[in-house]
Coordinates of C-alpha atoms and ligand atoms in Angstrom, one line a residue:
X1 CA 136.9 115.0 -96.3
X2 CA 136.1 117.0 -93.1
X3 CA 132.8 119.3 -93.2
X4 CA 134.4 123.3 -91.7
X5 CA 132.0 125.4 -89.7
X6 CA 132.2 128.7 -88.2
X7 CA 132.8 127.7 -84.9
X8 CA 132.7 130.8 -83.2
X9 CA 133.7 134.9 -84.1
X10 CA 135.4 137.5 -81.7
X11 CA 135.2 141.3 -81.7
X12 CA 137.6 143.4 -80.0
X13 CA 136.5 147.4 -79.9
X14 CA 138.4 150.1 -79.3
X15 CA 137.5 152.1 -76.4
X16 CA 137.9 155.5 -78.4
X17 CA 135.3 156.8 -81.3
X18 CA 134.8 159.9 -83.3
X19 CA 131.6 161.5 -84.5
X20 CA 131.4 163.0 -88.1
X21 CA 131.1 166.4 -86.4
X22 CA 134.1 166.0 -83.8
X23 CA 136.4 164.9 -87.2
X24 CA 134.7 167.6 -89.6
X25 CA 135.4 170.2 -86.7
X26 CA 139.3 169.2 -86.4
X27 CA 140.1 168.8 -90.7
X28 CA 137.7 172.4 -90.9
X29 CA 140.4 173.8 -88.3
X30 CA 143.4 172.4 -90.5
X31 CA 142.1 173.6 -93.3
X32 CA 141.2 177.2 -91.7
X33 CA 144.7 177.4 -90.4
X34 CA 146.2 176.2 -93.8
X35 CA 144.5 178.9 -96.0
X36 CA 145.0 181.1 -93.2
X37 CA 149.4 180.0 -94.0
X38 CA 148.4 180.5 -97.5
X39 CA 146.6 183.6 -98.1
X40 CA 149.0 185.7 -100.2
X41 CA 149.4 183.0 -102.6
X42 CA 145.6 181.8 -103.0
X43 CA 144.7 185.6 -103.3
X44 CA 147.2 186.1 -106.4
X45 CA 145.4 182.8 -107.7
X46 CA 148.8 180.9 -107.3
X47 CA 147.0 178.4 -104.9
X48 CA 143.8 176.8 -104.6
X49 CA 142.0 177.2 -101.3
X50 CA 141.6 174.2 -99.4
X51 CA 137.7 173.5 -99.1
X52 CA 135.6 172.5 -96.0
X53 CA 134.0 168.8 -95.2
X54 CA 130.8 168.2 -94.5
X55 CA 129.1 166.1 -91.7
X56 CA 126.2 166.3 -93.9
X57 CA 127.8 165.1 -96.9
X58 CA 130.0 162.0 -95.0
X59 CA 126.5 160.6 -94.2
X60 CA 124.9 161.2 -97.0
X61 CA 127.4 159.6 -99.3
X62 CA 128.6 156.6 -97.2
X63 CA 126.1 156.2 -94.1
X64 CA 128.9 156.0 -91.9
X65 CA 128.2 158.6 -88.3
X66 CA 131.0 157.6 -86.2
X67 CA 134.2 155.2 -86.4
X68 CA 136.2 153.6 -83.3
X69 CA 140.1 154.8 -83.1
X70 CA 143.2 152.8 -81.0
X71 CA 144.0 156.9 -80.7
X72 CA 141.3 159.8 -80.7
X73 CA 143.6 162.7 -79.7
X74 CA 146.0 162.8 -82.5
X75 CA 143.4 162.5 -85.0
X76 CA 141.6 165.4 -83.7
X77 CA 144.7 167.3 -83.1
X78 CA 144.9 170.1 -86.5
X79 CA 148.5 170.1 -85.9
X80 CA 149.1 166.1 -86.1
X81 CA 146.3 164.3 -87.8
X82 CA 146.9 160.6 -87.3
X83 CA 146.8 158.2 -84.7
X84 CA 149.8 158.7 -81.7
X85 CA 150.9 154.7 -81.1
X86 CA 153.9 154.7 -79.2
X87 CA 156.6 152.5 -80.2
X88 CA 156.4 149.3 -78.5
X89 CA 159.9 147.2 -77.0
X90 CA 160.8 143.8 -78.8
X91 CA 159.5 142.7 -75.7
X92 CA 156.2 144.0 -75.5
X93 CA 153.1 142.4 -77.7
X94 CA 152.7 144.8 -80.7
X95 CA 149.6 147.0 -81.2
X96 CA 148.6 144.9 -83.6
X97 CA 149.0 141.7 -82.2
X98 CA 147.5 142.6 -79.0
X99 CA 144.4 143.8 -80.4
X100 CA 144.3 140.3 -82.4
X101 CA 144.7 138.5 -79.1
X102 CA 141.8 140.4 -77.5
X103 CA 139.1 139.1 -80.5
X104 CA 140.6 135.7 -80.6
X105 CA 140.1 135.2 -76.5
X106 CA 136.4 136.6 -77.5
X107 CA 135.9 133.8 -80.1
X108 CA 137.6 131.3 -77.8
X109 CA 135.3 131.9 -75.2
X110 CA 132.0 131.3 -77.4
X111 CA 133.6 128.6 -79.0
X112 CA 134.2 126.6 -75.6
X113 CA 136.7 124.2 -77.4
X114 CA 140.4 123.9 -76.5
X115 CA 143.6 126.2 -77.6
X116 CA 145.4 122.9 -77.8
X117 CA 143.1 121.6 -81.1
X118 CA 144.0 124.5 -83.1
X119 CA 146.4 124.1 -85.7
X120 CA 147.2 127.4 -87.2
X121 CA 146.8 131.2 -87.2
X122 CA 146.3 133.1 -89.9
X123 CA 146.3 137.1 -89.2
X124 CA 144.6 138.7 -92.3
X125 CA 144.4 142.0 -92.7
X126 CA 144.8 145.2 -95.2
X127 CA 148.2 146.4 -93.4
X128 CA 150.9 144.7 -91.2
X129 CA 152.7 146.8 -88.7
X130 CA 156.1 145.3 -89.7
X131 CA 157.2 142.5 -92.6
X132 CA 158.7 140.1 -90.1
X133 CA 158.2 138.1 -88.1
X134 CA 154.7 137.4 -88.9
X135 CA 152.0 138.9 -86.7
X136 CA 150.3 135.9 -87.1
X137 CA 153.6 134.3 -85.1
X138 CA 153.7 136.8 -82.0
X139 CA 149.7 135.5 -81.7
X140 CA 150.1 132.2 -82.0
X141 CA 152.5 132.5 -79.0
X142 CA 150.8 134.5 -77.2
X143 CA 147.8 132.2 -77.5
X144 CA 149.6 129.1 -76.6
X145 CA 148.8 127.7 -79.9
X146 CA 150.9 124.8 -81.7
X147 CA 151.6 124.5 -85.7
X148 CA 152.0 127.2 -87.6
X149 CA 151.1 130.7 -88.4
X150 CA 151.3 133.5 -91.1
X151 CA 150.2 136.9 -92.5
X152 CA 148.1 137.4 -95.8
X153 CA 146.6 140.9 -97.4
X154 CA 144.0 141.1 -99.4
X155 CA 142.9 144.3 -98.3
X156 CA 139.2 144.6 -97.7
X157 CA 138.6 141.0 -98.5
X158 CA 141.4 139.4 -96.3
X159 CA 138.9 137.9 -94.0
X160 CA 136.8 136.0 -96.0
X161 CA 140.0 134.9 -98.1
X162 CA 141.5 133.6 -94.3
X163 CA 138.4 132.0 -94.0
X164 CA 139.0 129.9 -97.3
X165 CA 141.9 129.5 -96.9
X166 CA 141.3 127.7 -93.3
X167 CA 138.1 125.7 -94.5
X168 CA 140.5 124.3 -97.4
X169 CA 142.8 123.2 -94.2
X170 CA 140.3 121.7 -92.5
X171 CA 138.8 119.8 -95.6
X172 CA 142.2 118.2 -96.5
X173 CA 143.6 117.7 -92.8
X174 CA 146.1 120.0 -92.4
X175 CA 144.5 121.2 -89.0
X176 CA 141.5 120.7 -86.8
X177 CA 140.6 124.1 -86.4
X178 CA 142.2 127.5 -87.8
X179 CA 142.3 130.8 -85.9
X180 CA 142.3 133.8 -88.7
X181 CA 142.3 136.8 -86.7
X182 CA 141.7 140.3 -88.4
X183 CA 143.2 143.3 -86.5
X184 CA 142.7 146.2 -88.4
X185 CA 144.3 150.0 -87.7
X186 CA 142.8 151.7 -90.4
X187 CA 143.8 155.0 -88.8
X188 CA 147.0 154.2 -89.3
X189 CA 147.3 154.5 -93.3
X190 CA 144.2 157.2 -93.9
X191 CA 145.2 160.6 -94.7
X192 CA 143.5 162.8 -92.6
X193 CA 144.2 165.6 -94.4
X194 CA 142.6 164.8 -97.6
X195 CA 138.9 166.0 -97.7
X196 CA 137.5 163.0 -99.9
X197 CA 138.7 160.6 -97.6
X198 CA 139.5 161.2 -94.4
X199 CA 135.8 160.0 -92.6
X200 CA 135.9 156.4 -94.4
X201 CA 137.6 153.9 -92.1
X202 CA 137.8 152.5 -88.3
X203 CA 140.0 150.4 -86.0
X204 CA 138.2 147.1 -85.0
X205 CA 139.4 143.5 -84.5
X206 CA 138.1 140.5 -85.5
X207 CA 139.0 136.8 -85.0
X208 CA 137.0 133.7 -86.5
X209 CA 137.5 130.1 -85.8
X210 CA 137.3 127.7 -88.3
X211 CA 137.0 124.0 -87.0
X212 CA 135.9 120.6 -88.3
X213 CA 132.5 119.8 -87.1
X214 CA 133.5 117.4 -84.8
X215 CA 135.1 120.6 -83.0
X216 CA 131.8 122.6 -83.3
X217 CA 128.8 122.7 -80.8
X218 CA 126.1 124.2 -83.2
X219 CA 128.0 127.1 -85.5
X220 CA 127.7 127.5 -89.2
X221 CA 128.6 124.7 -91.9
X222 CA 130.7 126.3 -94.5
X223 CA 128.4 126.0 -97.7
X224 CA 131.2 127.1 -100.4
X225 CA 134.1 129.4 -100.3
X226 CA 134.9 131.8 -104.0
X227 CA 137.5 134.1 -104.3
X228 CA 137.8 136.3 -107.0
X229 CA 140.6 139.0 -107.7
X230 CA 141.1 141.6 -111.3
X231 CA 143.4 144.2 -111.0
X232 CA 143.2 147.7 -110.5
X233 CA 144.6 151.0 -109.3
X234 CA 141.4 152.8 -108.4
X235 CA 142.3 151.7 -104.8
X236 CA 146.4 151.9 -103.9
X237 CA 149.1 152.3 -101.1
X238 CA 152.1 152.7 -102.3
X239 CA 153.9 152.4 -98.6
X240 CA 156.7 150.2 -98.5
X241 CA 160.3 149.1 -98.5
X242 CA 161.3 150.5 -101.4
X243 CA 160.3 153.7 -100.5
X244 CA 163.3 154.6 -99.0
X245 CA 165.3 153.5 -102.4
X246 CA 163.3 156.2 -104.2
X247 CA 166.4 158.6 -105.5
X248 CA 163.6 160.7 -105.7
X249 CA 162.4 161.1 -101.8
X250 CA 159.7 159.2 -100.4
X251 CA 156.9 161.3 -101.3
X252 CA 153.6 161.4 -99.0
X253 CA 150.1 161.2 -100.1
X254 CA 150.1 157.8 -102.3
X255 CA 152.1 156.1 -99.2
X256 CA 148.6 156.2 -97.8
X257 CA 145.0 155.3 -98.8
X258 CA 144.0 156.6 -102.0
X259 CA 140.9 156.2 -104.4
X260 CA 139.1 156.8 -106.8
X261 CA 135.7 156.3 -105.3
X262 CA 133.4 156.9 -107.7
X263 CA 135.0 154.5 -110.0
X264 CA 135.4 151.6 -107.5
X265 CA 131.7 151.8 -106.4
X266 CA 130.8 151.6 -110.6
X267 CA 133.4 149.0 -111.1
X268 CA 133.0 146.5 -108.0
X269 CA 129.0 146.6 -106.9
X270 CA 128.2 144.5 -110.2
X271 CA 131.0 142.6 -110.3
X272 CA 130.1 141.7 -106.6
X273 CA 126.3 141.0 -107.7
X274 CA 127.0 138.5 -110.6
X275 CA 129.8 136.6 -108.4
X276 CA 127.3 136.3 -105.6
X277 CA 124.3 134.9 -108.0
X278 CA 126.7 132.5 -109.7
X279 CA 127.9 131.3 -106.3
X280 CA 124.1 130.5 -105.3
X281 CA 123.5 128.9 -107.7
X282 CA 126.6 126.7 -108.5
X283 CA 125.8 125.9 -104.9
X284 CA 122.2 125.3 -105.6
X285 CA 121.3 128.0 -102.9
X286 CA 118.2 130.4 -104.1
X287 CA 119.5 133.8 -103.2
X288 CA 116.5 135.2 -102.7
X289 CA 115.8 133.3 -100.2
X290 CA 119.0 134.2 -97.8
X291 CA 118.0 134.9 -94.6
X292 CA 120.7 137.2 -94.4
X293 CA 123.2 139.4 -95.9
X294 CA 126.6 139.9 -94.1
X295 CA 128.5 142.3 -96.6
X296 CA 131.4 144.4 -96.4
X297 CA 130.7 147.4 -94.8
X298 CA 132.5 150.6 -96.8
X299 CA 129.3 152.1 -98.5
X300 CA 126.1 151.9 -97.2
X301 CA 124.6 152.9 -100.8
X302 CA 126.9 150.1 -102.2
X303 CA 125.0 147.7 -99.9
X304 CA 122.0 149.0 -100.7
X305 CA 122.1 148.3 -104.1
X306 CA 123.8 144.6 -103.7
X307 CA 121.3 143.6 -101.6
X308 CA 118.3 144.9 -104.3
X309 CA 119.6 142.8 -106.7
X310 CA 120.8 139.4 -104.7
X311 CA 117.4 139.0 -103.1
X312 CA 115.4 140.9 -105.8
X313 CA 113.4 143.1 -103.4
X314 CA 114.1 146.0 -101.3
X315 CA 116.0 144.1 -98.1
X316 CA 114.7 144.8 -94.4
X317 CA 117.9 146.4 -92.6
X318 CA 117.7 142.5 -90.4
X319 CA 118.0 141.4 -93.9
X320 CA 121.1 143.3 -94.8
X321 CA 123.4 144.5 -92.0
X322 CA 124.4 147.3 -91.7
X323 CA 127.3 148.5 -89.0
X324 CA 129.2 150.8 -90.9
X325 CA 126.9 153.6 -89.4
X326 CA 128.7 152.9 -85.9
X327 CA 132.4 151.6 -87.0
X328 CA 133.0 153.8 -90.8
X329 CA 135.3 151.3 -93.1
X330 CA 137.0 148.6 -91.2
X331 CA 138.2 146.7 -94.3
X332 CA 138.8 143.4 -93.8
X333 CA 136.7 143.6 -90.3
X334 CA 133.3 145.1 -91.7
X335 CA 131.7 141.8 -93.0
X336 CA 132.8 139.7 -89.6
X337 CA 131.5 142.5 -87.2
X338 CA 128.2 142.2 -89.4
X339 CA 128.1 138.1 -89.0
X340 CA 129.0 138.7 -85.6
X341 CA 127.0 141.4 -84.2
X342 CA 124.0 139.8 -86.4
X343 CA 123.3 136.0 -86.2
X344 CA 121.7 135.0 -82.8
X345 CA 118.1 134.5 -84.5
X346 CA 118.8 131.7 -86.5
X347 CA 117.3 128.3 -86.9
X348 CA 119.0 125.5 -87.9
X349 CA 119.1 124.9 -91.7
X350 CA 118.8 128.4 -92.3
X351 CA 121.8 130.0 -95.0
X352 CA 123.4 133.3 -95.3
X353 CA 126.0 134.8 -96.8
X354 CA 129.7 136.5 -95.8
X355 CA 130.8 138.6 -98.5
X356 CA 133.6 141.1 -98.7
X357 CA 135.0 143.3 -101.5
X358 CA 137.6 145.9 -102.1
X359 CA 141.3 146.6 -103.0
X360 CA 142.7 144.9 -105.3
X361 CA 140.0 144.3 -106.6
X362 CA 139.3 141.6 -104.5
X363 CA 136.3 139.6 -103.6
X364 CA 135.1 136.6 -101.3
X365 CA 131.7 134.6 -100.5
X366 CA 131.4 132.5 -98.3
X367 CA 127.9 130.9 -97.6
X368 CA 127.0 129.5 -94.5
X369 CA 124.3 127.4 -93.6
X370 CA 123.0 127.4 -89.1
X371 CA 123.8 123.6 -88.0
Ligands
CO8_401 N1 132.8 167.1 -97.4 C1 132.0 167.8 -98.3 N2 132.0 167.6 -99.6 C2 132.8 166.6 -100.1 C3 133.7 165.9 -99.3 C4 133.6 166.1 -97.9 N3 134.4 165.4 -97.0 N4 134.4 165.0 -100.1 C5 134.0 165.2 -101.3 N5 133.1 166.2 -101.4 C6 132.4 166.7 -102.5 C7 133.3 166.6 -103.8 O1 134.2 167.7 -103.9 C8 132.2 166.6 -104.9 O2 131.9 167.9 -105.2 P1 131.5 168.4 -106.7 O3 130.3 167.5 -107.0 O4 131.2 169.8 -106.5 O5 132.7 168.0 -107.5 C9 131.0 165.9 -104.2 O6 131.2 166.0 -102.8 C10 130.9 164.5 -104.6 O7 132.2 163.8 -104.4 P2 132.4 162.3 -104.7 O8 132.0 162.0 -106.1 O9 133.8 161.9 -104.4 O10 131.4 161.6 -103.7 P3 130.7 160.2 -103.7 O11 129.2 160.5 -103.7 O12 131.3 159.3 -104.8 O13 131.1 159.6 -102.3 C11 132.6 158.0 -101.4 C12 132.4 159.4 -102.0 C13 131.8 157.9 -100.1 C14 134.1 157.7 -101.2 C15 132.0 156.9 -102.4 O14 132.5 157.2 -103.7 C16 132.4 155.5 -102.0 O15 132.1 155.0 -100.9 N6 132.8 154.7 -103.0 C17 133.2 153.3 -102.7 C18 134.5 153.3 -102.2 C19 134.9 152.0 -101.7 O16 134.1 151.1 -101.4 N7 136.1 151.8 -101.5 C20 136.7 150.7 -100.9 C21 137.9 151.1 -100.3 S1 138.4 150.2 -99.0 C22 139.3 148.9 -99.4 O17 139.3 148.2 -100.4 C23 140.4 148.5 -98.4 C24 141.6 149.3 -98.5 C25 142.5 149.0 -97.4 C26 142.2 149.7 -96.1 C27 142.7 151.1 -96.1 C28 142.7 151.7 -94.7 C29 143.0 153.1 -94.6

């Protein structure tokens, strides 16, 4: 059976990014202008005012300062509030593809092997920009690459569930090396008119290769791969293709990001814990003695408090990374940037862990050892 390593990661930044107080300053002007629409009916008690964020309190809660954007003015515009992404011609790479294509020439450039030895592209991420064809398709054709290609969700943890899912086609031969791309416009499905929500995610891109060691020069052995789902609707989009079935009219706010925050961070940080101890040590790895966490990146208190317990002492912030300050939520993206951005100091034989966790719920580890 073929050994898979992390042959090389790819990050693709958008060149626009928001500050908590540049975001605070727009909603505060929507919601000023929106009680200001309102004021007869919120006098006479028939209407709750609309209340104010806080830069303070986005910090605070989440740790996150700033996020990057594929579109800053729309956002900060009180009278559209969302990204503006022009519609693209058939004939054009989509948004979404072309910011997969940008990380996955990052990671083929560190990875120094050849386009022609990869087998298949996998684009996993929390929200395709169409059903069909696959995103994963328009890259593997722009790339040049042969075999095959498709789209997976699994929200927050769709990377690290790409990444098993190449490392499985690499241990049983179905390809030399896997391309899993991540392109992630978070923007795009956040309401940015709903105060509890609107500072928690980012556009990024990420792209990992996945080869058999034969393929690798240095990189990370793949350790062991778990996945782990259980339902629940504390996180939900309802967007789809039903919608427009819906006798009823389409509706708004559920056809974007929703949750119930308070409940997910109870719900998933021990679930999260015990997955991540019994993976050690099923492995036969002693968690407290990873070099370094690589978590997902939506809470830095929910990180915090993962990586108490996993290496049963207060982590050093080289210890457990932390990104989220710069990029907010970048779902599927946040664990990868973290790897990414966070790995250049190892010596061989030394293990870490990937970990993601979110919608769904959903879960993934995926230790990795320097080779
Ligand atoms: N400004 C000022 N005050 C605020 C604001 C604001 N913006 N928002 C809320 N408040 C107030 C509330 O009204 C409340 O006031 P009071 O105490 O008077 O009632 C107080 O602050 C506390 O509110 P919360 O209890 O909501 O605040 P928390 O401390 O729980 O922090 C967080 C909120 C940051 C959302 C926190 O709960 C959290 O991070 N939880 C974890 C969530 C998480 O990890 N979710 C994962 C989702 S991502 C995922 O799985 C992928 C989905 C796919 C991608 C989607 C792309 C869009």
């Amino acid at each position: 059976m073929s050994q898979p390593v992390i042959a090389a990661t790819g990050l693709y930044v958008p060149p626009d990014s928001i500050s908590n107080n540049e975001l605070v300053d727009a909603f505060n002007a929507y919601v000023g202008a929106f009680n200001a629409d309102h004021a007869t009916a919120i006098a006479a008690g028939d209407m709750a005012p609309l209340l104010p964020s806080s830069a303070d309190f986005i910090e605070k809660a989440s740790g996150i300062k700033s996020r990057h954007v594929v579109n800053k003015n729309g956002i900060l515009d009180p009278a559209v509030m969302r990204p503006e992404i022009p519609e693209r011609t058939n004939d054009e790479l989509s948004v979404l593809a072309e910011m997969a294509v940008l990380a996955a020439r990052d990671a083929l450039a560190r990875w120094g092997g050849n386009v022609s030895d990869i087998g298949a592209v996998i684009c996993a991420a929390s929200n395709m920009q169409r059903p069909y064809p696959a995103i994963a398709i328009e890259v593997q054709n722009a790339l040049g690459v042969r075999g095959f290609a498709f789209d997976m969700n699994v929200a927050c943890s769709s990377a690290t569930f790409g990444i098993k899912t190449a490392a499985d086609f690499i241990s049983s031969g179905s390809a030399k090396a896997v391309l899993v791309v991540n392109p992630e416009i978070c923007s795009g499905h956040l309401n940015f008119r709903d105060r509890d929500s609107h500072f928690i995610f980012g556009d990024v891109a990420t792209a990992v290769i996945v080869a058999d060691e034969a393929l690798a020069d240095g990189g990370w052995s793949i350790l062991g791969t778990r996945l782990k789902t259980q339902f629940s609707n504390n996180i939900r989009n309802n967007f789809g293709f039903l919608n427009r079935c819906a006798p009823e009219g389409i509706g708004a706010a559920d056809k974007l990001f929703v949750q119930e925050g308070r409940k997910v961070f109870r719900e998933v940080v021990p679930m999260v814990i015990d997955m991540i101890i019994a993976h050690a040590e099923h492995l036969g790895v002693d968690p407290k003695g990873l070099k370094r966490l690589w978590l997902h990146q939506a809470n830095i208190n929910m990180n915090d408090m993962i990586g108490r317990k996993v290496l049963d002492r207060v982590p050093t912030p080289q210890e457990n990374v932390i990104i989220l300050d710069e990029f907010a939520n970048t779902s599927s993206a946040g664990s990868i940037i973290a790897f990414h951005k966070a790995n250049s100091d190892f010596a061989v034989g030394e293990t870490g862990l990937i970990c993601s966790f979110g919608a769904g719920y959903s879960a993934g580890t995926v230790f990795v050892r320097k080779r």
